[in-house]
């Protein structure tokens, strides 16, 4: 290991090369607040390195707010970091793409007269960035019914090319109309843009584009009420099918009764009447967090928890930590589970954070646990944690779960959710 020791005034700085990281650590007389710079290189699609791999200081963490999807796209990015002592860092992250796409293929049926696309023959693909597919063979006469071998390649945006892919194309006389797999009910607020195709899934027995038209003539987006929306799906052979749904246009203010009506229907899908409070909350966590029915965005309106819950669960499918709290709170209200809302202490870390403290016991014999449905970057399971576990998480992301503990009941000490990544801290 090469060591280059320099003196700057009275400060001795030790610069070390560690696994591709240029890491400068003040050995003595460090000036907190002076931003330090690091460099690291990853392959596109890989995870960010554990902050402890970059900064050997307790409490090292990435600072929220950067584009976490950058790890999937080649380029150079600057990511802010901090450690448990308040020292700031800037990580120069270089993302390279040296891996070719890994593809599995599928048998595709085409109607006579269709125009085949190489992308249609991809069954699964491992590729972080974008890609295109192209044929490496002469395509058959698409007016002739039969089976034909096809060969194609997949090329990613960095120029990496997959190995030759082989599949089979069957040309048929198509008389089967597309099938509507899911046609969900829709909801929107007065005056808001309506995503009529949200959640709509249509499949056809043959490759090629299926044209979907939406009939929303009966909808008045400026007047609350329930309206019918129609859909028409037409495949390349002209086969057509129809479906319809209902869209609920609500006034700007969503009432708790309206929210509970939708929560009741959702709760009936993901829970059973014989579940304990713990089992109910684990089902809620699985639905929101594990199944990703709410996608994370960096900010939201925090003025009304009812609307925040309704929007994230039934309208947009997105939200920040407040929406995750609001959605979890809605289920707690429905199930009659006592809970407290907790907000991170201002200044403990950049931004803010919200989560719940829930009682899975009884009023006479309470059992309090922390309940956070937000998907954490570390992948830590945050469903029903003890005080010790949330304190331990502060070692992974400095200040993340810092709050005024004296204002809330103490949690149970018995751990009921394993967090292997935190065990060394409690």
Short mmCIF file of C-alpha atoms in Angstrom, two decimals:
data_model
loop_
_atom_site.label_atom_id
_atom_site.label_comp_id
_atom_site.label_asym_id
_atom_site.label_seq_id
_atom_site.Cartn_x
_atom_site.Cartn_y
_atom_site.Cartn_z
CA UNK A 1 0.00 0.00 0.00
CA UNK A 2 1.51 3.30 -1.10
CA UNK A 3 1.39 6.07 1.49
CA UNK A 4 1.96 9.72 0.61
CA UNK A 5 2.29 11.88 3.73
CA UNK A 6 1.99 15.65 3.37
CA UNK A 7 1.96 18.62 5.75
CA UNK A 8 -0.48 21.50 5.30
CA UNK A 9 0.18 24.12 7.98
CA UNK A 10 -0.04 22.22 11.24
CA UNK A 11 -2.37 19.58 9.81
CA UNK A 12 -1.11 16.16 8.87
CA UNK A 13 -3.20 14.48 6.18
CA UNK A 14 -2.94 10.84 5.30
CA UNK A 15 -4.04 9.93 1.77
CA UNK A 16 -4.60 6.29 1.05
CA UNK A 17 -5.71 4.36 -1.99
CA UNK A 18 -8.31 1.84 -0.86
CA UNK A 19 -10.13 -0.37 -3.39
CA UNK A 20 -10.28 2.39 -5.98
CA UNK A 21 -11.19 5.07 -3.43
CA UNK A 22 -9.10 8.17 -2.92
CA UNK A 23 -9.78 8.75 0.74
CA UNK A 24 -8.28 11.68 2.67
CA UNK A 25 -8.69 11.42 6.42
CA UNK A 26 -7.48 14.04 8.84
CA UNK A 27 -5.35 12.37 11.48
CA UNK A 28 -5.06 15.43 13.67
CA UNK A 29 -6.61 18.88 13.83
CA UNK A 30 -9.40 18.14 11.34
CA UNK A 31 -11.43 21.15 10.27
CA UNK A 32 -15.08 20.04 10.42
CA UNK A 33 -17.08 21.67 7.63
CA UNK A 34 -14.32 21.52 5.03
CA UNK A 35 -15.71 19.24 2.32
CA UNK A 36 -13.52 16.28 1.48
CA UNK A 37 -13.55 14.49 -1.86
CA UNK A 38 -13.60 10.79 -2.68
CA UNK A 39 -13.67 8.79 -5.90
CA UNK A 40 -15.19 5.40 -6.63
CA UNK A 41 -16.02 3.38 -9.76
CA UNK A 42 -18.84 0.85 -10.17
CA UNK A 43 -20.35 -1.17 -12.98
CA UNK A 44 -23.75 0.03 -14.21
CA UNK A 45 -26.49 -1.80 -12.34
CA UNK A 46 -24.43 -2.42 -9.20
CA UNK A 47 -25.42 -0.97 -5.85
CA UNK A 48 -23.72 1.98 -4.26
CA UNK A 49 -20.96 0.79 -1.93
CA UNK A 50 -21.65 0.69 1.79
CA UNK A 51 -20.65 4.11 3.17
CA UNK A 52 -18.29 2.34 5.60
CA UNK A 53 -16.33 1.09 2.62
CA UNK A 54 -15.66 4.70 1.72
CA UNK A 55 -15.47 6.41 5.11
CA UNK A 56 -14.20 4.37 8.01
CA UNK A 57 -16.16 6.48 10.50
CA UNK A 58 -19.19 5.46 12.54
CA UNK A 59 -22.36 7.05 11.18
CA UNK A 60 -21.11 7.40 7.60
CA UNK A 61 -24.03 7.83 5.23
CA UNK A 62 -25.15 9.21 1.90
CA UNK A 63 -27.07 12.47 2.07
CA UNK A 64 -30.59 12.20 0.67
CA UNK A 65 -31.58 14.15 -2.41
CA UNK A 66 -29.34 12.78 -5.17
CA UNK A 67 -30.64 10.75 -8.11
CA UNK A 68 -30.39 7.18 -6.86
CA UNK A 69 -31.01 5.85 -10.37
CA UNK A 70 -27.62 7.20 -11.48
CA UNK A 71 -26.05 3.81 -10.68
CA UNK A 72 -27.82 2.42 -13.76
CA UNK A 73 -26.49 4.93 -16.28
CA UNK A 74 -22.84 5.41 -17.34
CA UNK A 75 -21.40 8.77 -16.41
CA UNK A 76 -19.79 10.70 -13.59
CA UNK A 77 -21.91 11.88 -10.67
CA UNK A 78 -21.30 13.88 -7.50
CA UNK A 79 -22.97 12.42 -4.41
CA UNK A 80 -22.91 14.16 -1.01
CA UNK A 81 -21.95 12.16 2.08
CA UNK A 82 -21.44 12.79 5.76
CA UNK A 83 -20.17 10.95 8.80
CA UNK A 84 -21.30 10.77 12.40
CA UNK A 85 -18.99 13.64 13.35
CA UNK A 86 -20.49 16.18 10.97
CA UNK A 87 -17.71 16.02 8.39
CA UNK A 88 -18.97 16.52 4.83
CA UNK A 89 -17.75 14.62 1.78
CA UNK A 90 -18.36 14.69 -1.96
CA UNK A 91 -18.17 11.34 -3.70
CA UNK A 92 -17.19 11.45 -7.37
CA UNK A 93 -18.94 8.32 -8.59
CA UNK A 94 -17.94 6.98 -11.98
CA UNK A 95 -20.42 4.53 -13.48
CA UNK A 96 -19.08 2.33 -16.27
CA UNK A 97 -20.91 -0.14 -18.49
CA UNK A 98 -18.67 -2.99 -19.62
CA UNK A 99 -21.18 -5.83 -19.46
CA UNK A 100 -23.19 -7.02 -22.44
CA UNK A 101 -26.93 -7.63 -21.99
CA UNK A 102 -27.84 -11.13 -20.80
CA UNK A 103 -30.96 -12.32 -22.59
CA UNK A 104 -33.40 -15.23 -22.56
CA UNK A 105 -35.75 -15.63 -25.52
CA UNK A 106 -39.34 -16.62 -26.14
CA UNK A 107 -41.39 -18.14 -28.96
CA UNK A 108 -43.47 -15.43 -30.66
CA UNK A 109 -46.61 -15.78 -32.74
CA UNK A 110 -47.30 -13.23 -35.46
CA UNK A 111 -50.33 -12.61 -37.60
CA UNK A 112 -49.91 -12.75 -41.36
CA UNK A 113 -48.89 -9.35 -42.68
CA UNK A 114 -47.24 -8.26 -39.42
CA UNK A 115 -43.88 -6.50 -39.11
CA UNK A 116 -41.76 -8.45 -36.57
CA UNK A 117 -39.63 -6.60 -34.00
CA UNK A 118 -36.55 -8.18 -32.49
CA UNK A 119 -37.52 -6.80 -29.06
CA UNK A 120 -40.64 -9.02 -29.09
CA UNK A 121 -38.45 -12.12 -28.78
CA UNK A 122 -36.87 -11.01 -25.49
CA UNK A 123 -38.26 -12.98 -22.56
CA UNK A 124 -35.97 -11.60 -19.82
CA UNK A 125 -32.99 -9.28 -19.96
CA UNK A 126 -30.30 -8.24 -17.51
CA UNK A 127 -29.32 -4.74 -18.54
CA UNK A 128 -29.21 -1.67 -16.31
CA UNK A 129 -29.27 0.94 -19.07
CA UNK A 130 -31.30 1.16 -22.28
CA UNK A 131 -30.92 -1.21 -25.23
CA UNK A 132 -32.02 -1.99 -28.78
CA UNK A 133 -32.48 -5.33 -30.52
CA UNK A 134 -31.91 -6.16 -34.19
CA UNK A 135 -32.27 -9.21 -36.43
CA UNK A 136 -29.25 -11.06 -37.83
CA UNK A 137 -31.23 -13.08 -40.37
CA UNK A 138 -33.47 -12.57 -43.36
CA UNK A 139 -37.07 -12.44 -42.19
CA UNK A 140 -39.61 -14.81 -43.75
CA UNK A 141 -42.43 -13.93 -46.09
CA UNK A 142 -45.03 -12.82 -43.54
CA UNK A 143 -47.88 -13.86 -45.84
CA UNK A 144 -46.95 -17.53 -45.46
CA UNK A 145 -48.17 -19.48 -42.41
CA UNK A 146 -45.54 -21.61 -40.67
CA UNK A 147 -42.64 -21.83 -38.20
CA UNK A 148 -39.41 -19.94 -38.82
CA UNK A 149 -36.07 -19.70 -37.01
CA UNK A 150 -34.90 -16.20 -36.14
CA UNK A 151 -31.59 -14.83 -34.87
CA UNK A 152 -31.02 -11.49 -33.23
CA UNK A 153 -28.67 -9.48 -31.03
CA UNK A 154 -29.23 -6.98 -28.24
CA UNK A 155 -27.02 -3.89 -28.00
CA UNK A 156 -26.99 -1.59 -24.98
CA UNK A 157 -26.50 2.16 -25.04
CA UNK A 158 -22.80 1.77 -24.29
CA UNK A 159 -22.26 -0.41 -27.34
CA UNK A 160 -21.97 -3.77 -25.58
CA UNK A 161 -23.53 -6.52 -27.69
CA UNK A 162 -25.09 -9.74 -26.41
CA UNK A 163 -24.22 -13.14 -27.82
CA UNK A 164 -26.33 -14.32 -30.75
CA UNK A 165 -29.90 -15.07 -29.67
CA UNK A 166 -31.99 -17.77 -31.37
CA UNK A 167 -35.75 -18.19 -31.24
CA UNK A 168 -38.78 -19.32 -33.24
CA UNK A 169 -41.44 -17.27 -34.98
CA UNK A 170 -44.80 -18.78 -35.91
CA UNK A 171 -46.89 -16.97 -38.51
CA UNK A 172 -50.62 -17.65 -38.12
CA UNK A 173 -53.95 -16.42 -39.40
CA UNK A 174 -54.96 -14.38 -36.37
CA UNK A 175 -58.64 -14.32 -35.46
CA UNK A 176 -58.28 -13.84 -31.69
CA UNK A 177 -58.98 -10.43 -30.19
CA UNK A 178 -56.78 -8.84 -27.50
CA UNK A 179 -57.63 -9.59 -23.87
CA UNK A 180 -58.06 -6.97 -21.14
CA UNK A 181 -56.18 -8.46 -18.19
CA UNK A 182 -56.77 -5.64 -15.70
CA UNK A 183 -59.18 -2.71 -16.00
CA UNK A 184 -58.93 -0.92 -12.64
CA UNK A 185 -61.33 1.65 -11.29
CA UNK A 186 -59.91 5.15 -11.55
CA UNK A 187 -59.92 8.14 -9.22
CA UNK A 188 -59.03 11.78 -9.65
CA UNK A 189 -59.67 15.16 -8.09
CA UNK A 190 -61.65 17.94 -9.73
CA UNK A 191 -59.48 19.80 -12.22
CA UNK A 192 -56.61 17.33 -12.18
CA UNK A 193 -55.19 15.58 -15.23
CA UNK A 194 -56.53 12.03 -15.51
CA UNK A 195 -54.27 9.05 -16.28
CA UNK A 196 -56.88 6.92 -18.05
CA UNK A 197 -54.39 4.12 -18.86
CA UNK A 198 -52.96 3.81 -15.35
CA UNK A 199 -52.96 0.15 -14.32
CA UNK A 200 -54.52 -0.97 -17.63
CA UNK A 201 -53.00 -4.22 -18.94
CA UNK A 202 -53.92 -5.66 -22.35
CA UNK A 203 -52.42 -8.79 -23.90
CA UNK A 204 -52.67 -10.31 -27.35
CA UNK A 205 -51.90 -13.78 -28.63
CA UNK A 206 -49.62 -12.35 -31.33
CA UNK A 207 -46.64 -10.01 -31.38
CA UNK A 208 -47.01 -6.47 -32.62
CA UNK A 209 -48.58 -3.31 -31.26
CA UNK A 210 -52.09 -3.30 -29.83
CA UNK A 211 -53.82 0.02 -30.38
CA UNK A 212 -55.84 1.20 -27.38
CA UNK A 213 -58.35 4.01 -27.65
CA UNK A 214 -60.04 5.63 -24.67
CA UNK A 215 -63.62 6.89 -24.71
CA UNK A 216 -63.91 9.51 -21.96
CA UNK A 217 -66.70 11.53 -23.54
CA UNK A 218 -68.98 10.88 -20.58
CA UNK A 219 -66.46 12.25 -18.05
CA UNK A 220 -66.75 15.79 -16.73
CA UNK A 221 -63.47 16.32 -14.82
CA UNK A 222 -64.77 19.56 -13.28
CA UNK A 223 -67.81 18.03 -11.54
CA UNK A 224 -67.57 15.43 -8.74
CA UNK A 225 -69.27 12.14 -9.52
CA UNK A 226 -68.85 8.65 -10.94
CA UNK A 227 -68.43 8.31 -14.69
CA UNK A 228 -68.02 5.47 -17.19
CA UNK A 229 -64.84 5.18 -19.26
CA UNK A 230 -64.64 2.88 -22.27
CA UNK A 231 -61.63 1.19 -23.87
CA UNK A 232 -61.16 -0.38 -27.30
CA UNK A 233 -58.17 -2.64 -28.07
CA UNK A 234 -57.34 -3.50 -31.69
CA UNK A 235 -54.50 -5.79 -32.79
CA UNK A 236 -52.58 -5.69 -36.08
CA UNK A 237 -55.08 -8.07 -37.69
CA UNK A 238 -58.01 -5.80 -36.84
CA UNK A 239 -59.42 -8.02 -34.09
CA UNK A 240 -61.12 -5.81 -31.52
CA UNK A 241 -62.25 -6.13 -27.91
CA UNK A 242 -63.93 -3.71 -25.52
CA UNK A 243 -63.93 -2.98 -21.78
CA UNK A 244 -65.14 -0.28 -19.44
CA UNK A 245 -64.53 0.98 -15.95
CA UNK A 246 -65.67 3.68 -13.55
CA UNK A 247 -63.79 6.82 -12.66
CA UNK A 248 -64.54 8.58 -9.38
CA UNK A 249 -64.09 12.34 -9.60
CA UNK A 250 -63.76 13.74 -6.11
CA UNK A 251 -63.91 17.26 -4.82
CA UNK A 252 -60.57 18.59 -3.63
CA UNK A 253 -61.24 17.63 -0.04
CA UNK A 254 -61.18 13.90 0.62
CA UNK A 255 -63.03 12.96 3.80
CA UNK A 256 -61.87 10.34 6.25
CA UNK A 257 -65.03 8.36 5.44
CA UNK A 258 -64.09 8.27 1.74
CA UNK A 259 -60.57 7.16 2.61
CA UNK A 260 -61.81 4.45 4.98
CA UNK A 261 -64.18 3.13 2.31
CA UNK A 262 -61.22 2.52 -0.03
CA UNK A 263 -59.01 1.22 2.80
CA UNK A 264 -61.71 -1.28 3.79
CA UNK A 265 -61.75 -2.73 0.26
CA UNK A 266 -57.96 -2.90 0.15
CA UNK A 267 -57.71 -4.40 3.65
CA UNK A 268 -60.09 -7.16 2.59
CA UNK A 269 -57.63 -8.07 -0.18
CA UNK A 270 -54.46 -8.21 1.90
CA UNK A 271 -55.64 -9.33 5.36
CA UNK A 272 -58.01 -11.86 6.91
CA UNK A 273 -60.38 -11.35 9.88
CA UNK A 274 -58.43 -13.74 12.13
CA UNK A 275 -55.14 -11.82 11.89
CA UNK A 276 -53.54 -10.27 14.97
CA UNK A 277 -52.52 -6.61 14.96
CA UNK A 278 -48.95 -7.66 14.27
CA UNK A 279 -50.00 -9.79 11.32
CA UNK A 280 -52.19 -6.99 9.96
CA UNK A 281 -49.30 -4.51 10.07
CA UNK A 282 -46.90 -6.97 8.46
CA UNK A 283 -49.42 -7.42 5.63
CA UNK A 284 -49.65 -3.64 5.24
CA UNK A 285 -45.86 -3.32 5.21
CA UNK A 286 -45.62 -6.06 2.59
CA UNK A 287 -48.19 -4.34 0.38
CA UNK A 288 -46.69 -0.84 0.62
CA UNK A 289 -42.98 -1.54 0.97
CA UNK A 290 -42.12 -5.00 -0.36
CA UNK A 291 -44.60 -5.04 -3.25
CA UNK A 292 -43.78 -1.37 -3.96
CA UNK A 293 -47.33 -0.10 -4.39
CA UNK A 294 -45.98 3.34 -3.49
CA UNK A 295 -42.92 4.57 -5.40
CA UNK A 296 -40.65 7.08 -3.70
CA UNK A 297 -40.50 10.73 -4.77
CA UNK A 298 -38.52 13.44 -3.01
CA UNK A 299 -41.32 15.73 -1.81
CA UNK A 300 -45.05 15.97 -1.22
CA UNK A 301 -47.81 18.12 0.27
CA UNK A 302 -47.82 17.50 4.03
CA UNK A 303 -50.81 19.63 4.95
CA UNK A 304 -53.42 16.82 5.04
CA UNK A 305 -52.62 13.22 5.99
CA UNK A 306 -55.95 11.97 4.59
CA UNK A 307 -55.26 13.33 1.15
CA UNK A 308 -51.62 12.22 1.36
CA UNK A 309 -52.75 8.65 2.06
CA UNK A 310 -55.47 8.70 -0.58
CA UNK A 311 -53.20 10.13 -3.28
CA UNK A 312 -50.33 7.73 -2.69
CA UNK A 313 -52.49 4.60 -2.38
CA UNK A 314 -55.21 5.26 -4.96
CA UNK A 315 -54.24 8.13 -7.27
CA UNK A 316 -50.56 8.66 -7.99
CA UNK A 317 -48.92 5.54 -6.51
CA UNK A 318 -46.05 7.81 -5.40
CA UNK A 319 -44.99 9.76 -2.34
CA UNK A 320 -42.25 10.65 0.10
CA UNK A 321 -41.85 9.48 3.70
CA UNK A 322 -44.91 11.52 4.75
CA UNK A 323 -47.09 9.67 2.25
CA UNK A 324 -45.73 6.35 3.54
CA UNK A 325 -46.63 7.46 7.09
CA UNK A 326 -50.08 8.62 5.98
CA UNK A 327 -50.80 5.36 4.18
CA UNK A 328 -49.72 3.33 7.23
CA UNK A 329 -51.75 5.60 9.51
CA UNK A 330 -54.86 5.04 7.37
CA UNK A 331 -54.63 1.30 7.98
CA UNK A 332 -54.01 1.85 11.69
CA UNK A 333 -57.14 3.98 11.91
CA UNK A 334 -59.15 1.35 10.04
CA UNK A 335 -57.86 -1.55 12.18
CA UNK A 336 -58.16 0.44 15.43
CA UNK A 337 -54.43 0.25 16.20
CA UNK A 338 -53.17 2.93 18.61
CA UNK A 339 -50.29 4.90 17.13
CA UNK A 340 -48.17 8.02 17.36
CA UNK A 341 -46.74 10.03 14.48
CA UNK A 342 -43.03 10.74 14.87
CA UNK A 343 -41.00 13.38 13.03
CA UNK A 344 -37.22 13.41 12.98
CA UNK A 345 -35.62 16.10 15.13
CA UNK A 346 -34.91 19.14 12.98
CA UNK A 347 -31.23 19.42 12.07
CA UNK A 348 -30.36 15.84 13.05
CA UNK A 349 -29.87 15.07 9.35
CA UNK A 350 -30.57 16.74 6.05
CA UNK A 351 -34.29 16.98 5.32
CA UNK A 352 -36.91 15.39 7.51
CA UNK A 353 -38.43 11.97 8.07
CA UNK A 354 -41.76 10.67 9.38
CA UNK A 355 -42.79 7.28 10.75
CA UNK A 356 -45.17 5.69 13.27
CA UNK A 357 -44.95 4.16 16.74
CA UNK A 358 -47.66 1.50 16.95
CA UNK A 359 -49.20 -0.55 19.74
CA UNK A 360 -49.67 -4.19 18.75
CA UNK A 361 -50.74 -5.08 22.29
CA UNK A 362 -53.72 -3.78 24.25
CA UNK A 363 -54.38 -0.56 26.14
CA UNK A 364 -53.82 -2.41 29.43
CA UNK A 365 -50.75 -4.29 28.20
CA UNK A 366 -49.25 -2.17 25.40
CA UNK A 367 -46.49 -3.41 23.08
CA UNK A 368 -45.02 -0.48 21.21
CA UNK A 369 -42.87 -0.82 18.07
CA UNK A 370 -41.60 1.55 15.40
CA UNK A 371 -43.38 1.10 12.07
CA UNK A 372 -41.89 2.73 8.96
CA UNK A 373 -43.19 1.70 5.52
CA UNK A 374 -40.68 3.89 3.69
CA UNK A 375 -38.28 1.80 1.61
CA UNK A 376 -34.85 2.44 3.08
CA UNK A 377 -31.85 2.63 0.73
CA UNK A 378 -29.98 0.14 2.89
CA UNK A 379 -32.73 -2.44 2.38
CA UNK A 380 -33.24 -2.70 6.13
CA UNK A 381 -36.57 -4.18 7.19
CA UNK A 382 -38.26 -1.32 9.08
CA UNK A 383 -41.44 -3.17 10.03
CA UNK A 384 -41.95 -3.22 13.83
CA UNK A 385 -38.56 -2.28 15.27
CA UNK A 386 -37.48 -1.67 18.85
CA UNK A 387 -35.92 1.54 20.18
CA UNK A 388 -32.56 -0.23 20.13
CA UNK A 389 -32.94 -1.10 16.46
CA UNK A 390 -33.82 2.41 15.32
CA UNK A 391 -30.90 3.77 17.37
CA UNK A 392 -28.69 1.21 15.66
CA UNK A 393 -29.89 2.42 12.25
CA UNK A 394 -28.48 5.84 13.12
CA UNK A 395 -25.07 4.14 12.87
CA UNK A 396 -25.86 3.28 9.25
CA UNK A 397 -27.44 6.62 8.30
CA UNK A 398 -26.37 9.32 10.69
CA UNK A 399 -29.29 11.00 12.47
CA UNK A 400 -31.95 9.23 10.41
CA UNK A 401 -34.11 8.13 13.37
CA UNK A 402 -33.19 10.85 15.85
CA UNK A 403 -36.29 12.09 17.71
CA UNK A 404 -37.43 13.27 21.15
CA UNK A 405 -37.81 9.82 22.72
CA UNK A 406 -39.01 11.28 26.02
CA UNK A 407 -42.24 12.40 24.31
CA UNK A 408 -43.26 8.85 23.37
CA UNK A 409 -43.72 5.49 25.11
CA UNK A 410 -40.71 3.19 25.21
CA UNK A 411 -40.83 0.30 22.80
CA UNK A 412 -40.83 -3.36 23.73
CA UNK A 413 -37.29 -4.64 24.17
CA UNK A 414 -38.01 -8.01 22.53
CA UNK A 415 -36.97 -7.99 18.87
CA UNK A 416 -39.63 -9.46 16.56
CA UNK A 417 -38.15 -8.32 13.24
CA UNK A 418 -34.63 -9.45 12.37
CA UNK A 419 -32.25 -6.76 11.11
CA UNK A 420 -28.95 -8.61 10.50
CA UNK A 421 -27.24 -5.49 9.16
CA UNK A 422 -27.83 -3.69 12.47
CA UNK A 423 -27.06 -6.47 14.94
CA UNK A 424 -23.47 -5.39 15.50
CA UNK A 425 -24.78 -2.06 16.82
CA UNK A 426 -27.14 -3.36 19.54
#
